[in-house]
XYZ file of C-alpha atoms in Angstrom:
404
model
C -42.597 -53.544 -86.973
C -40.766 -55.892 -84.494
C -42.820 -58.649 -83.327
C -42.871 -58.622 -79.805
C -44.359 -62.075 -78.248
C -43.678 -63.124 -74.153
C -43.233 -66.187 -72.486
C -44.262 -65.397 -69.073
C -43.467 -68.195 -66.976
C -45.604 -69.053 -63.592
C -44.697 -72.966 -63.392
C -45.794 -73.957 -60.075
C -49.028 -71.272 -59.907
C -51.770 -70.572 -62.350
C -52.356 -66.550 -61.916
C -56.178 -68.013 -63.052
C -56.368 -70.277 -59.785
C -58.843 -69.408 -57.377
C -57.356 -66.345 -54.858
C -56.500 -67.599 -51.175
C -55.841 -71.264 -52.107
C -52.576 -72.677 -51.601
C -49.770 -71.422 -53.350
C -52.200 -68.804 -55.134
C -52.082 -65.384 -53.564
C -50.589 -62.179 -54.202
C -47.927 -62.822 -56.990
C -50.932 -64.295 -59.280
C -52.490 -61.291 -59.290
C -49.123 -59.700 -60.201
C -48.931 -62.081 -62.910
C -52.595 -62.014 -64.329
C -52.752 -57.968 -64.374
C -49.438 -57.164 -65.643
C -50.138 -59.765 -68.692
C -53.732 -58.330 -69.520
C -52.334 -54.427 -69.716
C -49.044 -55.698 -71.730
C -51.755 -57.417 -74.127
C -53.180 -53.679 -74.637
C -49.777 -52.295 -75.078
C -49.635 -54.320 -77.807
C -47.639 -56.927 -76.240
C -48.773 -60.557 -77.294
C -48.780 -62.964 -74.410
C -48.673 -66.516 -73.599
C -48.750 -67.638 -69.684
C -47.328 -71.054 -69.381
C -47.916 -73.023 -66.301
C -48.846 -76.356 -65.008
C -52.050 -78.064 -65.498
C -54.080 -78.252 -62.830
C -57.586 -79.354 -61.865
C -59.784 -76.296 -61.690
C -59.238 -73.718 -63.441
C -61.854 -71.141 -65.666
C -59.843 -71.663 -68.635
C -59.621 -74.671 -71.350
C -55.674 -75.943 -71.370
C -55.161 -73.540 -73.893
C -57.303 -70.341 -73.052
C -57.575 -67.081 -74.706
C -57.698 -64.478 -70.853
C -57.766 -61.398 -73.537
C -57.541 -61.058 -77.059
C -53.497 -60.986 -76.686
C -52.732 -62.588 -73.757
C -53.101 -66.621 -73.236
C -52.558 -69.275 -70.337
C -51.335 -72.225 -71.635
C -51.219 -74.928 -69.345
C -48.660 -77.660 -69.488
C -49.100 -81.323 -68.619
C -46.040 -82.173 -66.221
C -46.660 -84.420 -63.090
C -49.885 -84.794 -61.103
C -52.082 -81.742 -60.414
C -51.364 -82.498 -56.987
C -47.454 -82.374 -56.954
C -46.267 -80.042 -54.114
C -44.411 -77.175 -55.540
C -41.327 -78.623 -52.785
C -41.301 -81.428 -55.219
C -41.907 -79.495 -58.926
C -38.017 -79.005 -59.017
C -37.988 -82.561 -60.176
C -39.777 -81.978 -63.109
C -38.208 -78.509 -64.332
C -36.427 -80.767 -67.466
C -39.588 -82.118 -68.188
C -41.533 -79.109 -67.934
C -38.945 -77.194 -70.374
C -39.163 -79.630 -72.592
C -43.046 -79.703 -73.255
C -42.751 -75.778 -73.967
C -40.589 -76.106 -76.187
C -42.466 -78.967 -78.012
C -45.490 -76.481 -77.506
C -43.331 -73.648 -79.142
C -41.988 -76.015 -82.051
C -45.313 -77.698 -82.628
C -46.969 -74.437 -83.104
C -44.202 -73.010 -84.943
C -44.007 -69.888 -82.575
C -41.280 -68.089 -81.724
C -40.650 -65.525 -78.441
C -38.656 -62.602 -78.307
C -38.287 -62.540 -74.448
C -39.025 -64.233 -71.312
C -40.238 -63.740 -67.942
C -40.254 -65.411 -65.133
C -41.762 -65.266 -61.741
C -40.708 -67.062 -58.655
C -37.331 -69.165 -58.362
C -38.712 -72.462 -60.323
C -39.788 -70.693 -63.113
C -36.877 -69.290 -63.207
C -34.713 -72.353 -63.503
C -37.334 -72.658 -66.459
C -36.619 -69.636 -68.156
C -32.822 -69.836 -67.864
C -32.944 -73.165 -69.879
C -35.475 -71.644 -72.200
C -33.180 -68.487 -72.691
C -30.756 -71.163 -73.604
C -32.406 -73.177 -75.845
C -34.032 -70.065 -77.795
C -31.085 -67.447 -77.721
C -33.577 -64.825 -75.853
C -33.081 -62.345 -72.725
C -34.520 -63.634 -69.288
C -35.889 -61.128 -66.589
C -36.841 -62.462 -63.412
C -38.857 -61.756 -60.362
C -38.274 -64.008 -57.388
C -41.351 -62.772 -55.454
C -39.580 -64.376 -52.483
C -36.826 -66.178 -51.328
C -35.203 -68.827 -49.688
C -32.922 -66.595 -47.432
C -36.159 -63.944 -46.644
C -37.790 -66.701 -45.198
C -35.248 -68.252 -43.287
C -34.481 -64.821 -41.780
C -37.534 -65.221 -40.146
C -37.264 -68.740 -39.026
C -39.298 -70.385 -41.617
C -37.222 -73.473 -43.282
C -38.993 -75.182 -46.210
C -38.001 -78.981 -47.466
C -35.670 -78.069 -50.162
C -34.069 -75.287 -48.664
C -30.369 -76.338 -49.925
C -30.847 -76.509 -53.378
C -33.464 -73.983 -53.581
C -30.586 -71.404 -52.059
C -28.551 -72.510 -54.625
C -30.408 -71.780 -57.598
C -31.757 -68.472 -56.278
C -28.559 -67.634 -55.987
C -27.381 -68.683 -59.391
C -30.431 -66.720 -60.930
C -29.767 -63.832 -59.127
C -25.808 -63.742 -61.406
C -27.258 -65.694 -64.759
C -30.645 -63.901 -65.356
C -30.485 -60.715 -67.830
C -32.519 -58.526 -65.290
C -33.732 -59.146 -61.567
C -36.742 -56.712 -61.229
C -38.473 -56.045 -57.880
C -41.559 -54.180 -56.216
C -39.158 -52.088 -54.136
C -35.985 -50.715 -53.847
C -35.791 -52.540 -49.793
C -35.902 -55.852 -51.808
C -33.659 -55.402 -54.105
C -31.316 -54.227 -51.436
C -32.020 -57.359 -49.599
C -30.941 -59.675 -53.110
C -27.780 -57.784 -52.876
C -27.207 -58.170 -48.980
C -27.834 -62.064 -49.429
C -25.956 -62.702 -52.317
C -22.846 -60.641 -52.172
C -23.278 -58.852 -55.270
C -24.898 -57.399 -58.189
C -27.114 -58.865 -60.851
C -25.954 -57.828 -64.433
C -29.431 -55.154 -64.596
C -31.728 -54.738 -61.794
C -35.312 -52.841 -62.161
C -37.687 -51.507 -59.466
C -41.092 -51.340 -60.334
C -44.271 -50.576 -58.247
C -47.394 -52.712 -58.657
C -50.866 -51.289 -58.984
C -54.383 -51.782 -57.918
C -57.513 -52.390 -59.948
C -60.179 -49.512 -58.989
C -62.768 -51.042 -60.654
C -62.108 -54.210 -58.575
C -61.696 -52.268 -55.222
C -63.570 -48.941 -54.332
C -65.023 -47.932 -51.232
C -69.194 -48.378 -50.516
C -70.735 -47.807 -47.499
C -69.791 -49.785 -44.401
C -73.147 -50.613 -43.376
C -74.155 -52.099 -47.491
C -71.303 -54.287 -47.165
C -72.114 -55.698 -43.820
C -75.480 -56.441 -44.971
C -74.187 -58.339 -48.068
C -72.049 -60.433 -45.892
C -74.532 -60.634 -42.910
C -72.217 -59.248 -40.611
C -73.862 -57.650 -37.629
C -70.987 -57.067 -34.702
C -70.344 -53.054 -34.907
C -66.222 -54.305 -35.462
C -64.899 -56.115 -37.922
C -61.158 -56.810 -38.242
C -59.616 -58.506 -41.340
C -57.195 -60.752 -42.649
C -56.100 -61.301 -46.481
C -53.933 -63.714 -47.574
C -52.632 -67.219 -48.072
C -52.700 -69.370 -44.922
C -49.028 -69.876 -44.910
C -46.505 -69.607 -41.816
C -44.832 -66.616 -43.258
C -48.576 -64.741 -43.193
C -47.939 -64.531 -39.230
C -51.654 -64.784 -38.393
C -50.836 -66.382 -35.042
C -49.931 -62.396 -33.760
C -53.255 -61.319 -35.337
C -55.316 -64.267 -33.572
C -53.890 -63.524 -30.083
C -53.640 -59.612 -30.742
C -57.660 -59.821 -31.655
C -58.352 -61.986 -28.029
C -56.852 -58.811 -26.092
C -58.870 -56.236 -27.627
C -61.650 -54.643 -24.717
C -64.399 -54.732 -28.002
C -63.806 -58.095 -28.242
C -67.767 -58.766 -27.423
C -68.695 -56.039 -30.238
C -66.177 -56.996 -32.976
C -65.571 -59.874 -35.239
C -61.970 -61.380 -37.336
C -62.502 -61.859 -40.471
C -59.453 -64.255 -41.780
C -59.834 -64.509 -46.222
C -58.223 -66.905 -48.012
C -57.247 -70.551 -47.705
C -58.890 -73.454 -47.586
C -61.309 -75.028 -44.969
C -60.588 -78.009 -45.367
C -58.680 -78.922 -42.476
C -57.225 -82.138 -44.072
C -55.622 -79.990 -47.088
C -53.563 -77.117 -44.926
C -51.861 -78.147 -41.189
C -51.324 -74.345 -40.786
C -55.275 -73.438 -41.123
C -55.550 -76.118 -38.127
C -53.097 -74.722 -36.061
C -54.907 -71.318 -36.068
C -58.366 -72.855 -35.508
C -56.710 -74.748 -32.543
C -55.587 -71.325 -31.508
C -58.988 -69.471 -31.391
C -59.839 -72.358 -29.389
C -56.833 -71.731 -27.312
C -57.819 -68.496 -26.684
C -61.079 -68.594 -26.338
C -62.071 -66.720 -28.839
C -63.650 -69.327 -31.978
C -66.640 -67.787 -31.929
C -65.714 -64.368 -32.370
C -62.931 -65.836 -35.614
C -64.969 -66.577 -39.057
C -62.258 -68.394 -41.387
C -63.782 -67.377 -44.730
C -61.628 -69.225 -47.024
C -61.482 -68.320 -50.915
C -63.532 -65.508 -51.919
C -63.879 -64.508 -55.570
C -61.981 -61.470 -56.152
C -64.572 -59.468 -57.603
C -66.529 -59.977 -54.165
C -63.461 -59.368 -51.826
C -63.991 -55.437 -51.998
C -67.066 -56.224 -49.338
C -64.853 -57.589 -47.155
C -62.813 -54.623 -47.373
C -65.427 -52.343 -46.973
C -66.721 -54.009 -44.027
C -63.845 -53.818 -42.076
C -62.895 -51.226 -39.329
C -58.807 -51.932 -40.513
C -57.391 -54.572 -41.916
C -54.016 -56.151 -40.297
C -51.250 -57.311 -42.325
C -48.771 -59.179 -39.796
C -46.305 -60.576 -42.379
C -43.241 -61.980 -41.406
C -41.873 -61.278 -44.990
C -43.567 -59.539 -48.067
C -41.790 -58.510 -51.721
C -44.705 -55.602 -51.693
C -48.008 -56.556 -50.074
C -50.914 -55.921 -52.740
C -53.012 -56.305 -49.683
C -52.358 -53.019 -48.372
C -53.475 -51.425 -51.841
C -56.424 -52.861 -51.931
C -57.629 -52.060 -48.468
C -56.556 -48.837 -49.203
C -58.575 -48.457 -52.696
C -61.262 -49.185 -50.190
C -60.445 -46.577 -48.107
C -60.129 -48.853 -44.960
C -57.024 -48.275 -42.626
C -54.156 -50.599 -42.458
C -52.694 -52.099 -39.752
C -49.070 -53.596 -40.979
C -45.642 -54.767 -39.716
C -43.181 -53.318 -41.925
C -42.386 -55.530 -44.782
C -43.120 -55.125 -48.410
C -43.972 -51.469 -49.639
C -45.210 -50.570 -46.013
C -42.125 -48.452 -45.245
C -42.977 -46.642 -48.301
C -46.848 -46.509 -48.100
C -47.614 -46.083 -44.485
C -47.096 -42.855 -42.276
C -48.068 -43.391 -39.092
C -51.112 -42.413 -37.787
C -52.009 -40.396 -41.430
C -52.203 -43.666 -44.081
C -51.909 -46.169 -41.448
C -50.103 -47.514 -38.579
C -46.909 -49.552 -38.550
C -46.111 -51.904 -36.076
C -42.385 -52.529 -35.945
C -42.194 -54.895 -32.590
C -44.153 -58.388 -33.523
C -45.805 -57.409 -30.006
C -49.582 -59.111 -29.102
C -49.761 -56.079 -27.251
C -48.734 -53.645 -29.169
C -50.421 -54.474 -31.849
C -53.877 -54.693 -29.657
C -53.404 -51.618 -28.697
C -53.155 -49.801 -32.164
C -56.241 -51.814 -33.558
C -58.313 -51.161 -30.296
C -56.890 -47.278 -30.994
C -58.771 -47.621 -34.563
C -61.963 -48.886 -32.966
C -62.587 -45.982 -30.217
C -61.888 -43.837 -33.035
C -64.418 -43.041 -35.572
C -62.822 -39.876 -36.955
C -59.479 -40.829 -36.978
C -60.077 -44.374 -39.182
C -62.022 -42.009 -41.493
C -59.008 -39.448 -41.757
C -56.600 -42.088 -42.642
C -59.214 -44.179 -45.054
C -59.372 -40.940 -47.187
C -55.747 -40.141 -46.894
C -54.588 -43.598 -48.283
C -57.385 -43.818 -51.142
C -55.873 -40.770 -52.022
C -52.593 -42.105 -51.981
C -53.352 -45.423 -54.229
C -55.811 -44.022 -56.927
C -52.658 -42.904 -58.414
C -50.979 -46.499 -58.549
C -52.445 -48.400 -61.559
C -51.831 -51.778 -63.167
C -51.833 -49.477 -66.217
C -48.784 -47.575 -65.431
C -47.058 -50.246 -64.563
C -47.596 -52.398 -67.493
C -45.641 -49.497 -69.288
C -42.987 -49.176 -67.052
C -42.693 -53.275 -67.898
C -43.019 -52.118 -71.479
C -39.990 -49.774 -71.717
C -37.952 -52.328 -69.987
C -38.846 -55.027 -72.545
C -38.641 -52.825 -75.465
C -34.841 -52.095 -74.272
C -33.664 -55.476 -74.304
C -36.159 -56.494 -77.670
C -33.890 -53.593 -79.574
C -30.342 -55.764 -78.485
């Protein structure tokens, strides 16, 4: 039987670091779930990433029987991933010591996100193995939306390069791949869509008023926010959408994730100094990092949950309000498009409008019924999507290029 043994390759994020802090959101998840169910495929797995300062795991740590995160010492913990290119070589070159030293071999690589992928191409080198790669995001999505990062130049470069020199591209939807193609010009050698999934043991629905007990909750609205505090989240729309709302003395914004620490995030300021703006930091709780296993309260709580992206690959947000049977509120990035029917699993707002979007989460509030119609239609929707089935959908696409 063919051995089959992964490098998956998440160099500048842990997919064991604690949800909501920086750089550790949505692909991490990705990352951590798809490894676990290719472990009980009978894939074995080792994570590599960089060491950092607190995570649950020793250096070398065993997340299930087949599936390990190995973290590498390169730089300080507290190297910004704008400045991690620097130490790609470096990084390479302590897996491969890793590899040698343990006298273990891989049969195919993975990466996810554009510096692990300059990893993985010089690993694919160096070992003589195929590379797939998932950029999560890119340079030229974000700077479609006016968001220019540090090392914008050379990080356009070598997305672009990856996009021609990796074996397979693979995205969450077929609007991103799309996108690659749009931006680059061309086609990468193999490209693969493939749908993420949600845990339902992780999020399920309970009863509104149990989970605003648990969180000690008691305005009769509560509007929430997932995700990394980042630019690209857009929360500024959902901050001064929430101060127009007529409920605004009844109803509460819930923003998750982050830190709240203002010293470690300039963004999280920014939006604090924006409730204040608007008059409204009473009525905004900034909840920072919650564990994942207690975000489904937060869910649960919630009259609708608001996704105002300026840019997502999918958005496992949406799923997991969904698993909760919550409504969702979203601009259309991401899976959206392909999730969201107005006004039966959601609303889409596709004007980034304070007003407009006001309107359709006030709409939500003054009806009951409605939010209730949609919560079921959606759950009903996203049972069906499981990190299960798309573990094997990874599978089959490995086993095709383990057979070359």
């Amino acid at each position: 039987m063919k051995m089959k043994r992964v490098a998956i390759i998440s160099f500048h994020s842990c997919p064991c670091g604690k949800l909501g802090d920086k750089d550790v959101g949505g692909m991490n998840v990705y990352v951590l779930m798809l490894s676990k169910y290719l472990g009980h495929l009978g894939f074995d797995v080792d994570i590599f990433t960089r060491n950092h300062d607190d995570c649950i795991y020793p250096q070398i740590g065993n997340i299930e029987p087949r599936v390990r995160v190995i973290h590498i010492e390169v730089a300080h913990p507290n190297t910004s991933k704008i400045e991690l290119y620097n130490y790609v070589d470096q990084f390479v070159l302590n897996v491969k010591n890793f590899s040698d030293n343990n006298m273990i071999s891989y049969n195919l690589i993975h990466s996810h996100y554009w510096l692990s992928g300059c990893v993985g191409e010089k690993l694919s080198d160096a070992w003589g193995i195929n590379h797939l790669l998932n950029f999560h995001t890119t340079s030229k999505a974000k700077s479609d939306v006016d968001i220019v990062e540090e090392n914008e130049t050379v990080r356009n470069l070598m997305e672009e390069k990856l996009f021609f020199s990796s074996d397979a591209i693979v995205t969450s939807t077929s609007q991103e791949i799309n996108e690659l193609q749009e931006y680059y010009r061309g086609s990468p050698k193999k490209s693969y869509v493939i749908i993420p999934g949600v845990d339902l043991s992780t999020f399920y629905p309970v009863e509104k008023s149990f989970a605003k007990n648990q969180l000690s909750i008691e305005e009769d609205f509560v509007i929430l926010f997932v995700g990394r505090l980042d630019p690209i989240k857009g929360i500024d729309l959902l901050i001064e959408s929430f101060s127009q709302i007529q409920h605004l003395k009844f109803s509460r914004l819930l923003i998750v994730g982050g830190t709240k620490n203002e010293d470690d995030n300039s963004y999280f300021t920014k939006m604090k100094n924006l409730t204040k703006h608007f008059g409204i930091e009473e009525k905004v709780s900034f909840e920072g990092s919650v564990n994942q296993n207690d975000l489904y309260l937060y869910y649960n709580a919630a009259d609708v949950c608001v996704v105002t992206s300026h840019y997502e690959s999918f958005g496992l947000t949406i799923l997991e309000s969904m698993a909760c049977k919550t409504p969702v509120i979203s601009t259309p990035v991401g899976a959206s498009k392909n999730l969201i029917e107005d006004g039966e699993t959601g609303f889409l707002v596709n004007v980034r409008s304070a007003n407009e979007l006001s309107k359709k989460i006030e709409h939500l509030l003054k009806d009951s019924v409605l939010g209730s119609k949609i919560g079921l239609n959606s759950y009903g929707l996203v049972k069906k999507m499981s990190w299960s089935e798309m573990a094997l959908k990874f599978s089959e696409v490995y086993e095709s290029f383990l057979k070359k």
